[in-house]
Amino acid sequence: MDPQNDVSSAPAEKLSPSTAAWREWLAEHGPRLILFARQQTRSSEDAEDIVQDALVKLCEKLEADEFVGGQEAWMPYLFTAIRRLAIDLGRRDDRRKRREDVVGGESEADQKEAFHPWFESESSDDETRQLLEAGLKELPPKFAEVVIMKIWGDRTFAEIGEALEISQNTAASRYRYGLEALKKKLSSARRKGDLSI
């Protein structure tokens, strides 16, 4: 690869205005997309791959002048693309697992999944973060995805409804139910003494 064409190694002052703006947008919104993808997938690596695939789809649509809407429509498009890509990946993984189980007679369920924290923390022993992650994982996916899109994705209920193909009122209801379940989990942990806040 020609180093002069490699955008990632180019100094910031040599980047075109559009490249610099893209980098700035991605730095601001990338963590939200990764968090949403982590909730949708089975591993951190899968989440990163899916976000990358969704960004490539967006870029291809923009280059082909097929994207409807401006920059404000990027996030709803990406949330929808991530969700659909995660569903497709899950189905492929399930089919592959069934084939492997038949051939090898072993189940991946016997293997422990590596721990990949959803939220970055200075302390690896951040009990609130761990309880929040556990609570989100225990929520039904339809509630968890709305909570993540609303809080960390900074989306409106209308945008969430459009991305998930549900009504705005349904998105708001799922958000309330999800938050209530998380509050109960944290309150229960506080009463049991598992949480020291």
Backbone as numpy.savetxt, mean C-alpha at the origin, in Angstrom:
# Nx Ny Nz CAx CAy CAz Cx Cy Cz
24.21 0.70 -19.68 23.36 1.88 -19.68 24.25 3.12 -19.68
23.84 4.12 -20.41 24.58 5.36 -20.50 24.35 6.17 -19.23
25.43 6.46 -18.45 25.25 7.18 -17.19 24.61 8.56 -17.37
24.79 9.18 -18.55 24.19 10.50 -18.76 22.68 10.42 -18.86
22.16 9.27 -19.26 20.72 9.11 -19.37 20.10 8.54 -18.11
20.89 8.15 -17.14 20.38 7.58 -15.90 19.93 8.70 -14.98
18.62 8.90 -14.87 18.05 9.99 -14.08 18.42 9.88 -12.62
18.50 8.64 -12.09 18.75 8.48 -10.66 20.14 8.91 -10.26
21.10 8.92 -11.20 22.46 9.32 -10.84 22.76 10.76 -11.22
21.83 11.42 -11.89 22.06 12.79 -12.31 21.90 13.74 -11.14
22.79 14.74 -11.05 22.64 15.74 -9.99 21.32 16.48 -10.16
20.75 16.92 -9.05 19.44 17.56 -9.08 19.41 18.79 -9.98
20.52 19.56 -10.03 20.51 20.78 -10.82 20.51 20.50 -12.32
20.84 19.29 -12.76 20.85 18.95 -14.18 19.56 18.29 -14.63
18.65 18.01 -13.72 17.39 17.38 -14.07 16.46 18.38 -14.74
15.67 17.90 -15.68 14.67 18.76 -16.29 13.63 19.13 -15.24
12.92 20.23 -15.45 11.89 20.61 -14.47 10.84 19.52 -14.27
10.46 18.83 -15.35 9.44 17.79 -15.19 9.98 16.60 -14.41
11.25 16.26 -14.59 11.86 15.16 -13.84 11.97 15.52 -12.37
12.37 16.75 -12.10 12.48 17.20 -10.71 11.09 17.21 -10.04
10.07 17.66 -10.78 8.72 17.68 -10.22 8.22 16.26 -9.96
8.53 15.34 -10.87 8.13 13.93 -10.69 8.79 13.36 -9.45
10.09 13.61 -9.29 10.81 13.11 -8.11 10.20 13.66 -6.82
9.88 14.94 -6.84 9.29 15.58 -5.65 7.93 14.95 -5.34
7.11 14.75 -6.37 5.78 14.13 -6.18 5.94 12.72 -5.63
6.85 11.96 -6.19 7.06 10.58 -5.76 7.60 10.52 -4.33
8.49 11.44 -3.97 9.01 11.47 -2.60 7.89 11.76 -1.60
6.94 12.60 -2.00 5.83 12.95 -1.10 4.81 11.82 -1.00
4.47 11.20 -2.12 3.36 10.24 -2.15 3.80 8.77 -2.13
5.05 8.50 -2.43 5.54 7.12 -2.49 5.31 6.33 -1.21
5.64 6.87 -0.03 5.41 6.11 1.21 3.94 5.73 1.42
3.02 6.59 1.03 1.59 6.27 1.16 1.21 5.10 0.25
1.77 5.13 -0.95 1.47 4.06 -1.90 2.04 2.73 -1.41
3.25 2.77 -0.86 3.89 1.55 -0.34 3.07 1.00 0.83
2.64 1.87 1.72 1.85 1.43 2.87 0.56 0.77 2.41
-0.12 1.37 1.46 -1.35 0.79 0.94 -1.06 -0.56 0.29
0.01 -0.63 -0.47 0.37 -1.89 -1.15 0.74 -2.97 -0.13
1.39 -2.61 0.96 1.74 -3.59 1.99 0.49 -4.21 2.60
-0.56 -3.41 2.72 -1.80 -3.93 3.27 -2.47 -4.89 2.28
-2.20 -4.70 1.01 -2.84 -5.49 -0.03 -2.07 -6.77 -0.38
-0.78 -6.84 -0.02 0.06 -7.96 -0.44 0.56 -8.76 0.75
1.31 -9.81 0.45 1.78 -10.72 1.49 3.21 -10.45 1.95
3.91 -9.58 1.24 5.28 -9.27 1.66 5.64 -7.85 1.25
6.64 -7.33 1.89 7.12 -5.98 1.59 7.66 -5.91 0.16
8.32 -6.97 -0.26 8.89 -7.01 -1.61 7.78 -6.98 -2.66
6.72 -7.76 -2.43 5.58 -7.74 -3.36 4.97 -6.35 -3.42
4.86 -5.69 -2.28 4.28 -4.34 -2.23 5.10 -3.38 -3.08
6.42 -3.43 -2.94 7.28 -2.54 -3.72 7.17 -2.84 -5.21
7.10 -4.11 -5.57 6.96 -4.49 -6.99 5.64 -3.97 -7.56
4.58 -4.10 -6.78 3.27 -3.67 -7.26 3.22 -2.15 -7.42
3.80 -1.43 -6.48 3.83 0.03 -6.61 4.61 0.42 -7.86
5.73 -0.24 -8.08 6.53 0.05 -9.27 5.72 -0.25 -10.54
5.03 -1.38 -10.57 4.21 -1.73 -11.74 3.11 -0.69 -11.97
2.48 -0.25 -10.90 1.41 0.75 -11.02 1.97 2.08 -11.54
3.16 2.46 -11.05 3.78 3.70 -11.53 4.15 3.60 -13.01
4.63 2.42 -13.42 4.96 2.22 -14.84 3.70 2.35 -15.68
2.59 1.76 -15.23 1.32 1.87 -15.96 0.90 3.34 -16.10
1.05 4.09 -15.00 0.71 5.51 -15.05 1.59 6.25 -16.05
2.89 6.00 -16.01 3.81 6.66 -16.93 3.50 6.32 -18.38
3.18 5.05 -18.63 2.84 4.64 -19.99 1.59 5.37 -20.48
0.59 5.50 -19.61 -0.63 6.22 -19.99 -0.34 7.69 -20.24
0.52 8.28 -19.40 0.86 9.70 -19.57 1.62 9.91 -20.88
2.59 9.04 -21.16 3.38 9.17 -22.39 2.53 8.98 -23.63
1.56 8.07 -23.56 0.69 7.81 -24.71 -0.45 8.83 -24.79
-0.48 9.77 -23.85 -1.52 10.79 -23.77 -2.91 10.15 -23.66
-2.99 9.04 -22.90 -4.25 8.32 -22.70 -4.82 8.56 -21.31
-4.10 9.27 -20.46 -4.55 9.46 -19.08 -5.57 10.60 -19.03
-6.71 10.31 -18.42 -7.76 11.31 -18.28 -7.64 11.94 -16.90
-7.52 13.23 -16.85 -7.36 13.93 -15.58 -5.93 14.42 -15.43
-5.75 15.36 -14.56 -4.43 15.91 -14.32 -3.71 15.20 -13.20
-2.73 15.86 -12.67 -1.91 15.28 -11.61 -2.75 14.92 -10.38
-3.84 15.65 -10.14 -4.68 15.35 -8.98 -5.38 13.99 -9.12
-5.43 13.46 -10.33 -6.06 12.14 -10.56 -5.06 10.99 -10.46
-3.79 11.29 -10.28 -2.77 10.23 -10.22 -2.98 9.30 -9.04
-3.19 9.86 -7.84 -3.31 9.02 -6.65 -4.52 8.09 -6.72
-5.72 8.57 -7.08 -6.84 7.62 -7.20 -6.55 6.53 -8.23
-5.93 6.91 -9.34 -5.59 5.90 -10.35 -4.62 4.87 -9.78
-3.60 5.34 -9.05 -2.59 4.44 -8.51 -3.17 3.53 -7.43
-4.05 4.05 -6.57 -4.68 3.19 -5.56 -5.46 2.07 -6.25
-6.20 2.42 -7.28 -6.98 1.41 -8.01 -6.05 0.40 -8.68
-5.00 0.89 -9.32 -4.06 0.00 -10.00 -3.36 -0.93 -9.01
-2.95 -0.40 -7.87 -2.29 -1.23 -6.84 -3.23 -2.31 -6.36
-4.46 -1.94 -6.10 -5.43 -2.92 -5.61 -5.64 -4.04 -6.63
-5.80 -3.68 -7.88 -6.03 -4.69 -8.92 -4.80 -5.56 -9.15
-3.62 -4.94 -9.15 -2.38 -5.71 -9.32 -2.18 -6.67 -8.15
-2.53 -6.23 -6.94 -2.38 -7.09 -5.75 -3.33 -8.28 -5.84
-4.54 -8.05 -6.31 -5.50 -9.16 -6.48 -4.95 -10.15 -7.49
-4.46 -9.65 -8.61 -3.89 -10.54 -9.64 -2.71 -11.31 -9.11
-1.82 -10.64 -8.38 -0.66 -11.31 -7.82 -1.08 -12.38 -6.81
-2.04 -12.06 -5.96 -2.53 -13.04 -4.99 -3.09 -14.28 -5.66
-3.83 -14.07 -6.72 -4.39 -15.21 -7.46 -3.28 -16.05 -8.09
-2.30 -15.39 -8.70 -1.17 -16.12 -9.30 -0.41 -16.90 -8.23
-0.16 -16.24 -7.09 0.56 -16.91 -6.00 -0.21 -18.11 -5.47
-1.53 -17.95 -5.34 -2.36 -19.07 -4.85 -2.32 -20.24 -5.82
-2.42 -19.96 -7.12 -2.37 -21.04 -8.11 -1.00 -21.73 -8.09
0.06 -20.92 -7.99 1.40 -21.49 -7.94 1.59 -22.34 -6.69
1.08 -21.85 -5.56 1.20 -22.58 -4.30 0.48 -23.92 -4.38
-0.72 -23.91 -4.96 -1.46 -25.18 -5.11 -0.67 -26.17 -5.98
-0.08 -25.68 -7.06 0.72 -26.56 -7.91 1.93 -27.10 -7.16
2.60 -26.23 -6.41 3.77 -26.66 -5.64 3.39 -27.64 -4.54
2.25 -27.41 -3.89 1.79 -28.33 -2.84 1.53 -29.71 -3.41
0.94 -29.75 -4.59 0.66 -31.04 -5.22 1.96 -31.74 -5.58
2.90 -30.99 -6.14 4.16 -31.60 -6.57 5.06 -31.92 -5.38
5.22 -31.00 -4.47 6.17 -31.18 -3.37 5.56 -31.74 -2.11
4.26 -31.66 -1.97 3.60 -32.17 -0.78 3.85 -31.33 0.45
4.40 -30.15 0.28 4.65 -29.27 1.41 3.79 -28.03 1.30
3.53 -27.41 2.42 2.71 -26.22 2.44 3.53 -25.03 2.90
3.35 -23.90 2.24 4.03 -22.68 2.67 3.51 -22.23 4.03
2.35 -22.71 4.42 1.78 -22.31 5.71 2.66 -22.78 6.86
3.49 -23.79 6.63 4.38 -24.29 7.67 5.58 -23.36 7.91
5.84 -22.51 6.94 6.98 -21.61 7.06 6.53 -20.31 7.69
7.35 -19.78 8.56 7.02 -18.51 9.21 7.31 -17.38 8.24
6.39 -16.42 8.19 6.57 -15.25 7.34 7.53 -14.29 8.04
8.45 -13.73 7.27 9.39 -12.76 7.83 8.63 -11.50 8.23
9.06 -10.86 9.30 8.40 -9.66 9.79 8.90 -8.45 9.02
7.99 -7.75 8.40 8.30 -6.51 7.70 7.40 -5.43 8.27
7.93 -4.51 9.06 7.07 -3.49 9.66 6.44 -2.59 8.60
5.17 -2.24 8.82 4.47 -1.36 7.90 4.87 0.08 8.13
5.11 0.43 9.39 5.41 1.80 9.73 6.86 1.89 10.18
7.56 2.88 9.64 8.95 3.06 10.03 8.99 3.64 11.44
9.98 3.22 12.22 10.09 3.68 13.59 11.54 3.74 13.99
11.87 4.71 14.82 13.23 4.81 15.34 13.54 3.63 16.26
12.53 3.17 16.96 12.70 2.09 17.92 12.13 0.81 17.35
12.94 -0.25 17.36 12.44 -1.53 16.84 11.45 -2.15 17.82
11.36 -1.59 19.04 10.47 -2.13 20.06 9.27 -1.21 20.27
8.83 -0.55 19.22 7.75 0.40 19.32 6.43 -0.37 19.45
5.97 -0.49 20.70 4.80 -1.33 20.96 3.52 -0.78 20.35
3.37 0.52 20.28 2.17 1.09 19.68 2.13 0.74 18.20
3.26 0.89 17.51 3.33 0.56 16.09 2.98 -0.91 15.87
3.54 -1.77 16.71 3.29 -3.20 16.56 1.81 -3.53 16.78
1.20 -2.92 17.78 -0.22 -3.17 18.03 -1.10 -2.61 16.91
-0.71 -1.45 16.38 -1.46 -0.86 15.29 -1.36 -1.73 14.04
-0.17 -2.20 13.73 0.00 -3.10 12.58 -0.81 -4.37 12.77
-0.74 -4.95 13.95 -1.49 -6.17 14.23 -2.99 -5.91 14.09
-3.44 -4.77 14.61 -4.85 -4.42 14.50 -5.30 -4.26 13.06
-4.48 -3.60 12.25 -4.82 -3.43 10.84 -4.86 -4.77 10.11
-3.93 -5.67 10.45 -3.89 -6.98 9.80 -5.09 -7.84 10.21
-5.62 -7.61 11.42 -6.76 -8.39 11.89 -8.09 -7.85 11.37
-8.10 -6.60 10.94 -9.33 -6.03 10.39 -9.70 -6.75 9.10
-10.97 -6.85 8.81 -11.35 -7.35 7.48 -10.71 -6.41 6.44
-10.19 -6.97 5.35 -9.50 -6.15 4.35 -10.30 -4.96 3.85
-11.63 -5.11 3.75 -12.43 -4.00 3.24 -12.41 -2.79 4.18
-12.21 -3.02 5.48 -12.09 -1.91 6.42 -10.66 -1.37 6.44
-9.69 -2.27 6.46 -8.29 -1.86 6.55 -7.87 -1.00 5.37
-8.28 -1.38 4.16 -7.86 -0.61 2.99 -8.45 0.79 3.00
-9.67 0.96 3.52 -10.27 2.29 3.59 -9.54 3.13 4.64
-9.23 2.55 5.79 -8.51 3.28 6.83 -7.15 3.75 6.30
-6.43 2.87 5.64 -5.11 3.23 5.12 -5.23 4.31 4.04
-6.18 4.17 3.14 -6.34 5.17 2.08 -6.74 6.53 2.65
-7.56 6.53 3.70 -8.02 7.78 4.28 -6.93 8.46 5.10
-6.29 7.70 5.99 -5.32 8.31 6.90 -3.98 8.52 6.23
-3.40 7.46 5.69 -2.05 7.59 5.12 -2.07 7.99 3.65
-3.17 7.69 2.96 -3.28 8.09 1.57 -3.87 9.48 1.40
-4.42 10.02 2.48 -4.98 11.38 2.47 -6.03 11.54 1.37
-6.87 10.52 1.19 -7.92 10.53 0.16 -9.25 10.91 0.78
-10.12 11.48 -0.03 -11.48 11.77 0.42 -12.31 10.49 0.29
-13.48 10.48 0.93 -14.34 9.31 0.81 -14.81 9.12 -0.63
-15.01 10.23 -1.34 -15.41 10.13 -2.75 -14.31 9.46 -3.57
-13.05 9.84 -3.33 -11.94 9.25 -4.06 -11.76 7.77 -3.70
-11.93 7.47 -2.41 -11.82 6.07 -1.97 -12.93 5.24 -2.60
-14.14 5.78 -2.60 -15.26 5.08 -3.20 -15.02 4.80 -4.67
-14.49 5.78 -5.38 -14.20 5.60 -6.80 -13.13 4.54 -7.01
-12.06 4.59 -6.22 -10.96 3.64 -6.37 -11.39 2.21 -6.05
-12.25 2.05 -5.04 -12.67 0.71 -4.62 -13.99 0.28 -5.25
-14.55 1.17 -6.07 -15.81 0.89 -6.76 -16.95 0.62 -5.76
-17.03 1.50 -4.75 -18.10 1.47 -3.75 -18.63 2.89 -3.62
-19.76 3.06 -2.93 -20.30 4.41 -2.75 -19.48 5.17 -1.71
-19.60 6.47 -1.76 -18.92 7.34 -0.80 -19.39 7.02 0.62
-20.68 6.76 0.79 -21.23 6.44 2.11 -20.69 5.11 2.63
-20.55 4.14 1.75 -19.99 2.85 2.15 -18.54 3.02 2.60
-17.79 3.84 1.87 -16.40 4.11 2.25 -16.34 4.75 3.64
-17.22 5.71 3.90 -17.25 6.38 5.21 -17.63 5.40 6.31
-18.59 4.52 6.05 -18.99 3.53 7.05 -17.86 2.57 7.36
-17.19 2.08 6.32 -16.07 1.15 6.53 -14.96 1.83 7.32
-14.73 3.10 7.07 -13.72 3.86 7.80 -14.08 3.92 9.29
-15.33 4.26 9.58 -15.76 4.35 10.99 -15.64 3.00 11.68
-16.11 1.93 11.02 -16.01 0.60 11.62 -14.55 0.20 11.84
-13.70 0.50 10.88 -12.29 0.16 11.01 -11.62 0.90 12.16
-11.89 2.20 12.27 -11.31 2.98 13.37 -11.82 2.50 14.72
-13.11 2.19 14.79 -13.68 1.71 16.05 -13.00 0.40 16.47
-12.77 -0.49 15.53 -12.10 -1.76 15.85 -10.67 -1.53 16.30
-9.97 -0.60 15.67 -8.60 -0.29 16.09 -8.57 0.34 17.48
-9.53 1.23 17.76 -9.59 1.84 19.09 -9.83 0.79 20.16
-10.71 -0.16 19.88 -10.97 -1.23 20.84 -9.72 -2.05 21.08
-8.98 -2.34 20.01 -7.76 -3.14 20.14 -6.74 -2.41 21.02
-6.54 -1.12 20.76 -5.57 -0.35 21.55 -6.05 -0.17 22.99
-7.35 0.05 23.18 -7.89 0.18 24.54 -7.73 -1.11 25.32
-8.00 -2.23 24.65 -7.86 -3.54 25.28 -6.40 -3.78 25.68
-5.47 -3.42 24.81 -4.04 -3.61 25.11 -3.62 -2.72 26.29
-4.17 -1.51 26.34 -3.84 -0.59 27.43 -4.36 -1.15 28.76
-5.58 -1.72 28.76 -6.16 -2.29 29.98 -5.36 -3.51 30.44
-4.91 -4.32 29.48 -4.15 -5.54 29.82 -2.73 -5.22 30.27
-2.30 -3.98 30.01 -0.93 -3.62 30.37 0.06 -3.93 29.26
-0.43 -4.31 28.08 0.47 -4.56 26.96 0.99 -3.26 26.35
0.32 -2.16 26.66 0.69 -0.89 26.10 0.91 0.09 27.24
2.05 0.76 27.21 2.41 1.59 28.36 2.13 3.06 28.11
1.06 3.37 27.38 0.71 4.80 27.18 -0.59 5.10 27.89
